[in-house]
mmCIF file of C-alpha atoms in Angstrom:
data_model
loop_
_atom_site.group_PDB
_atom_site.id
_atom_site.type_symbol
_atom_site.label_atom_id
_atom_site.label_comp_id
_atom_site.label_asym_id
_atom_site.label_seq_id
_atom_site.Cartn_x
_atom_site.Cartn_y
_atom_site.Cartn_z
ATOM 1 C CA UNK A 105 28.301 -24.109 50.063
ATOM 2 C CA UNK A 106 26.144 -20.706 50.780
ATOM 3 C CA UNK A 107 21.816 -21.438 50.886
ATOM 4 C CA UNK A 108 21.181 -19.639 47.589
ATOM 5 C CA UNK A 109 23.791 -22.613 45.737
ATOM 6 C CA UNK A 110 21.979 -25.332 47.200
ATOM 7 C CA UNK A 111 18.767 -24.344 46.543
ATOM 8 C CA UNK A 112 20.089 -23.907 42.691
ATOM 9 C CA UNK A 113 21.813 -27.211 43.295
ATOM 10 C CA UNK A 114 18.471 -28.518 44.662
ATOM 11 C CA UNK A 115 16.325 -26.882 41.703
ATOM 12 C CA UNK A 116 18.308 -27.880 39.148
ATOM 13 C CA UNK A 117 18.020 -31.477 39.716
ATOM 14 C CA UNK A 118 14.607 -31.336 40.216
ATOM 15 C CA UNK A 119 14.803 -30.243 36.640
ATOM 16 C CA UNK A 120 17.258 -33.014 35.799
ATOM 17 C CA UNK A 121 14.932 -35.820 37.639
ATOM 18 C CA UNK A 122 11.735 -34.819 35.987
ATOM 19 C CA UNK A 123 13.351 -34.271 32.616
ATOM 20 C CA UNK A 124 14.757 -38.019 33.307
ATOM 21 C CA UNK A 125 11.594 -39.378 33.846
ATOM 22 C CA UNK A 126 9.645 -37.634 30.620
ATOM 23 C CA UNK A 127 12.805 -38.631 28.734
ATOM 24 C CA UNK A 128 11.903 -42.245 30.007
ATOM 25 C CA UNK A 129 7.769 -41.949 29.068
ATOM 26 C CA UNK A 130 9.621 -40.988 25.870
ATOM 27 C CA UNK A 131 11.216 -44.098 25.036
ATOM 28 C CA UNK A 132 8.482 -46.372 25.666
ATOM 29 C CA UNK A 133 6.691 -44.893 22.705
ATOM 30 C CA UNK A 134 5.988 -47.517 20.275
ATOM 31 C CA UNK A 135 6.699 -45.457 17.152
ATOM 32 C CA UNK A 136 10.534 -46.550 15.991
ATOM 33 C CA UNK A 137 12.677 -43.144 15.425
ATOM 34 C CA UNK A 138 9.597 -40.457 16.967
ATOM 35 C CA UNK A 139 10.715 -41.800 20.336
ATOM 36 C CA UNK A 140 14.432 -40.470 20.008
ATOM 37 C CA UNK A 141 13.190 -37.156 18.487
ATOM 38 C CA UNK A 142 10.950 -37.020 21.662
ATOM 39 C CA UNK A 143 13.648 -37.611 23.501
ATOM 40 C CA UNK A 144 16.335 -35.015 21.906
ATOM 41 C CA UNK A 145 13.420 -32.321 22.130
ATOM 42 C CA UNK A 146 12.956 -33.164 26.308
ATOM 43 C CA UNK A 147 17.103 -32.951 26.345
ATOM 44 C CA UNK A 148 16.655 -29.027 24.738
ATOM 45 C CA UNK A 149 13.893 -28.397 26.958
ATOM 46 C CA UNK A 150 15.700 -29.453 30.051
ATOM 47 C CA UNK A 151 19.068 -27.848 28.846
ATOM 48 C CA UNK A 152 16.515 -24.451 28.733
ATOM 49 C CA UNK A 153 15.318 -24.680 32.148
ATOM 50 C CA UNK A 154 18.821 -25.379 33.669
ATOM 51 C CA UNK A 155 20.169 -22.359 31.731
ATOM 52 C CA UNK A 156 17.052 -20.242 33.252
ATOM 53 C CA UNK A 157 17.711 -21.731 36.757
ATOM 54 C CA UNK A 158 21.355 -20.347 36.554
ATOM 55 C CA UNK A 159 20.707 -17.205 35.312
ATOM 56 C CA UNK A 160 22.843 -18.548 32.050
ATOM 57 C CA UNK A 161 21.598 -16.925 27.981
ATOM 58 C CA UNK A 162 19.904 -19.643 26.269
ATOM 59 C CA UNK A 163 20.447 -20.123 22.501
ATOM 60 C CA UNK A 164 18.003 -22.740 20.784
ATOM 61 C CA UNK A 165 20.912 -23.702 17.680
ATOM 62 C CA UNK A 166 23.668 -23.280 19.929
ATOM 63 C CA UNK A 167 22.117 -25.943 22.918
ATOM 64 C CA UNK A 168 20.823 -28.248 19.971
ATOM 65 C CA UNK A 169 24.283 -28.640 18.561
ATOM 66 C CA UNK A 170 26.283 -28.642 22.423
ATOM 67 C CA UNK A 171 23.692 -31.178 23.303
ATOM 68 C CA UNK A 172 24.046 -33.522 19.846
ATOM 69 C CA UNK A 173 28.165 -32.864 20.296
ATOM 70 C CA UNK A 174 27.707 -33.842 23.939
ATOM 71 C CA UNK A 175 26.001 -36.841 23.365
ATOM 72 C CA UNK A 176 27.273 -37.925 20.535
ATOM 73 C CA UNK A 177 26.356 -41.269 18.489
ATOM 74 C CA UNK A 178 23.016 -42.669 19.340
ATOM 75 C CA UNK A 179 23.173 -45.429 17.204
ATOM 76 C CA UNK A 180 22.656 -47.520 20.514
ATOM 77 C CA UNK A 181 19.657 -45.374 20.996
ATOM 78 C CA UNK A 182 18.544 -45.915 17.585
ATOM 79 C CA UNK A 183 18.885 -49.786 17.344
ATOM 80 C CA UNK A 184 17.070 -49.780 20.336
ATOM 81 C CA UNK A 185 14.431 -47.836 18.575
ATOM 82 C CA UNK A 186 14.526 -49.976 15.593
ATOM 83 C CA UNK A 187 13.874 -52.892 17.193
ATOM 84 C CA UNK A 188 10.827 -51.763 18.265
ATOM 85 C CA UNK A 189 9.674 -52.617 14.673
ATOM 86 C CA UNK A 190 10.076 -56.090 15.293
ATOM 87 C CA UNK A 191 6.086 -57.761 14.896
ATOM 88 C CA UNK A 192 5.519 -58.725 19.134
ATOM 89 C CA UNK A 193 8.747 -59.114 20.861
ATOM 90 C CA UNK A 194 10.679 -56.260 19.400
ATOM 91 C CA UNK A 195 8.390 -53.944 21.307
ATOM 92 C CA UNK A 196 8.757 -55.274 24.292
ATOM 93 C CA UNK A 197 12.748 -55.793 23.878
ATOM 94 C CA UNK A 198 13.132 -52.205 22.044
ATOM 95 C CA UNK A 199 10.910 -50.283 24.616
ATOM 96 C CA UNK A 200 12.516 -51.335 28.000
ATOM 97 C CA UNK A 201 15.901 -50.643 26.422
ATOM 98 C CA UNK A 202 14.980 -47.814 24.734
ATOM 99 C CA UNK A 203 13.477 -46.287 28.028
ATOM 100 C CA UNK A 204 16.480 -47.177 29.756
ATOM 101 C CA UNK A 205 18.928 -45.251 27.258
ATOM 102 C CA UNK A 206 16.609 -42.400 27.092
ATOM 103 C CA UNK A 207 16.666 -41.695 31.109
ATOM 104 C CA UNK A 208 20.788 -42.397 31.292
ATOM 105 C CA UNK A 209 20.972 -40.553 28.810
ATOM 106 C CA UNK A 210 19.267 -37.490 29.626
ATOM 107 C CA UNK A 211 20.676 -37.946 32.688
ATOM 108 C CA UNK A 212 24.094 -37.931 31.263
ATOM 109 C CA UNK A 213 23.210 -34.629 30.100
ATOM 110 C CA UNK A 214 21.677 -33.053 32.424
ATOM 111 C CA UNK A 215 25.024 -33.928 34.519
ATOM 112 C CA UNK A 216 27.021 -31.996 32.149
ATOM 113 C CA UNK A 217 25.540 -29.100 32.048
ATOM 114 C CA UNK A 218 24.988 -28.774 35.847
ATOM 115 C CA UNK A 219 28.767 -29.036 36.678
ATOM 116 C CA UNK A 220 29.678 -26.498 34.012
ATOM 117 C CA UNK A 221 27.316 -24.213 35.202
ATOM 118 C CA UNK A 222 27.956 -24.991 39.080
ATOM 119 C CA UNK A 223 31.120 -23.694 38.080
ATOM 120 C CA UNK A 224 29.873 -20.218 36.802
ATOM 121 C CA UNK A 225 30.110 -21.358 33.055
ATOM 122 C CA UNK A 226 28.075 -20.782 30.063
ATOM 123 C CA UNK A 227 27.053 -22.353 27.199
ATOM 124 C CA UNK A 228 30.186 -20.890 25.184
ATOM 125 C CA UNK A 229 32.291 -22.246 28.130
ATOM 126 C CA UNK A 230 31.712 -26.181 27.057
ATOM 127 C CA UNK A 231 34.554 -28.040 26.179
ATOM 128 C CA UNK A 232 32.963 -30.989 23.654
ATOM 129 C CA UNK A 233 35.921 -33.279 24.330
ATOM 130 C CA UNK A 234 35.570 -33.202 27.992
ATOM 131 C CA UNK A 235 31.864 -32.871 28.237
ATOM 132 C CA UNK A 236 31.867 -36.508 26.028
ATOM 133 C CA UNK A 237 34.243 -37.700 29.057
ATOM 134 C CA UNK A 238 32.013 -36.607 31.720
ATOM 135 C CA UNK A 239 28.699 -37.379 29.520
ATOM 136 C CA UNK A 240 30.165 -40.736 29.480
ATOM 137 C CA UNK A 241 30.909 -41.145 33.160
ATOM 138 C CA UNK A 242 27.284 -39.887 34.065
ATOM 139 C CA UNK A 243 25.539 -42.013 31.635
ATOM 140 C CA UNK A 244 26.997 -45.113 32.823
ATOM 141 C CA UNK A 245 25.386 -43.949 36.397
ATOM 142 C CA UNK A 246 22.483 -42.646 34.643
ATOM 143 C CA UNK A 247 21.497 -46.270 33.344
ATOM 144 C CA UNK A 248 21.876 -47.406 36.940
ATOM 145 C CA UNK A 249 19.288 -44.917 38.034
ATOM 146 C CA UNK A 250 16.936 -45.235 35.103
ATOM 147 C CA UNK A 251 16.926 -48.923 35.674
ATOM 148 C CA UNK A 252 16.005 -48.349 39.667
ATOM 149 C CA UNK A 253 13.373 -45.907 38.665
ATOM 150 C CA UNK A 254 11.713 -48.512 36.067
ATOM 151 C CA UNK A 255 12.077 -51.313 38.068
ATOM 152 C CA UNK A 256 10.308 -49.737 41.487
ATOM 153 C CA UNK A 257 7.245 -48.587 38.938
ATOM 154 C CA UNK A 258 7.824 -45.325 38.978
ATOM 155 C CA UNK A 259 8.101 -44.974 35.296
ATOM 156 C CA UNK A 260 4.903 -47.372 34.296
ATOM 157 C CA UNK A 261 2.566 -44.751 33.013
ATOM 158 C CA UNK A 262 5.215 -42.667 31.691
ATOM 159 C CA UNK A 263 3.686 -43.141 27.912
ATOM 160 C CA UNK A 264 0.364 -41.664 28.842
ATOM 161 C CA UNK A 265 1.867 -38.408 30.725
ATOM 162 C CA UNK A 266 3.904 -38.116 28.089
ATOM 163 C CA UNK A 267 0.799 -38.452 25.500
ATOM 164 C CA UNK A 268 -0.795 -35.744 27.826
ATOM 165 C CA UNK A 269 2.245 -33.467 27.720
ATOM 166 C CA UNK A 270 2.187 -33.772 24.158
ATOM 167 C CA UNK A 271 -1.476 -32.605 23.735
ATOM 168 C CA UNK A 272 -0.657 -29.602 26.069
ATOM 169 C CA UNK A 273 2.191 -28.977 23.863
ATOM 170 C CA UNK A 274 -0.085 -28.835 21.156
ATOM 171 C CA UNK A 275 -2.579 -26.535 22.841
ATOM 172 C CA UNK A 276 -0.006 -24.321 23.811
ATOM 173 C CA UNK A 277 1.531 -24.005 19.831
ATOM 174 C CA UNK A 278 -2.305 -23.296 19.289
ATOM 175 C CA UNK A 279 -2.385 -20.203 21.779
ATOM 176 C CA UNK A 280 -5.370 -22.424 23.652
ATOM 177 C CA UNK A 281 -2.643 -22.416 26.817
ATOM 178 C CA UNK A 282 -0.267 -19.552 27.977
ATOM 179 C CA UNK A 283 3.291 -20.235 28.590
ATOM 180 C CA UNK A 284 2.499 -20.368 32.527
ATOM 181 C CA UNK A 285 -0.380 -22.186 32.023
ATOM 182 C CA UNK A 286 1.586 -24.681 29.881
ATOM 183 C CA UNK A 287 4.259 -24.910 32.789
ATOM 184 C CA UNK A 288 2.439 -24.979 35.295
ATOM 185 C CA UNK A 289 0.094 -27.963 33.964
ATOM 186 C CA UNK A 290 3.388 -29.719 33.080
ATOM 187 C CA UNK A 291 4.732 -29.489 36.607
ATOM 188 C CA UNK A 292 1.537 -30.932 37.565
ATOM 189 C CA UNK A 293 1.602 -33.903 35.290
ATOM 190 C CA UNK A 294 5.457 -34.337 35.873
ATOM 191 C CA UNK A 295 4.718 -34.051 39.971
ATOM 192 C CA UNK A 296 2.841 -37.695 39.201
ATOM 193 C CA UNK A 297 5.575 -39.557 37.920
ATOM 194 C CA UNK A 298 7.748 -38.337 41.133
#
């Protein structure tokens, strides 16, 4: 494998492993149903950067609807959402799962779309069928990894960075923040969760 892949290699799953980790500040949101829009929005945005890391043309509808095909049902996602409306325990129950599902599942992915573009594909390259196959296979390792990262503490103030990344968000849709000074103060925040 030549330097310039590896560093791409290396890049891109820097991408992947932040996106993971916002993806899991996501899910602990208390708010049933806002937390897997969160989520699906981090997904786009990470799908965005990987196509920008390989050089690949980025379509906004065309990602939304490879990622949703991709990933398919998220009823799991969902009734782990829902359960967060449960008075006491369902936050607690619904917010570790949910921030479980959310990381393997970005995860998932973010694993996808690496391989197809390791391979010199583009978006219009994706096979749905076999990117559920693979999605599948990288999940399943996904929830492994999500459920290392929560358990050594990395992910325990993953709501409030997210809250913070939220309110740059909105300062950037404002015009208050430049793209760059959006990205880099994201890459700041995200460098704490690391």
């Amino acid at each position: 494998m030549s330097e310039e892949k590896k560093n791409l290699t290396k890049l891109a799953n820097q991408v992947i492993n932040n996106h993971v980790l916002w993806a899991m500040g996501a899910g602990a949101v208390p708010v049933p149903i806002l937390d897997i829009a969160a989520v699906t929005m981090i997904q786009i945005d990470m799908l965005k950067q990987l196509c920008a890391n390989y050089d690949v043309p980025y379509n906004e509808s065309q990602g939304k609807s490879i990622v949703t095909a991709i990933s398919g049902s998220v009823l799991a996602r969902f009734a782990a959402s829902a359960i967060k409306g449960i008075p006491i325990i369902g936050s607690a129950i619904g917010g570790v799962s949910m921030v479980i599902l959310s990381g393997a599942s970005t995860y998932g992915i973010g694993k996808v779309f690496l391989n197809y573009f390791e391979m010199g594909q583009g978006l219009g390259d994706i096979d749905v069928e076999e990117g559920k196959k693979k999605y599948e296979e990288e999940f399943e390792k996904g929830k492994e990894y999500a459920v290392t990262l929560h358990k050594e503490g990395k992910s325990s103030n993953q709501a409030e960075v997210f809250k913070k990344l939220d309110k740059l968000k909105k300062l950037k849709d404002a015009g208050v923040l430049t793209d760059d000074e959006f990205n880099s103060k994201k890459e700041e925040l995200l460098s704490k969760v690391n």
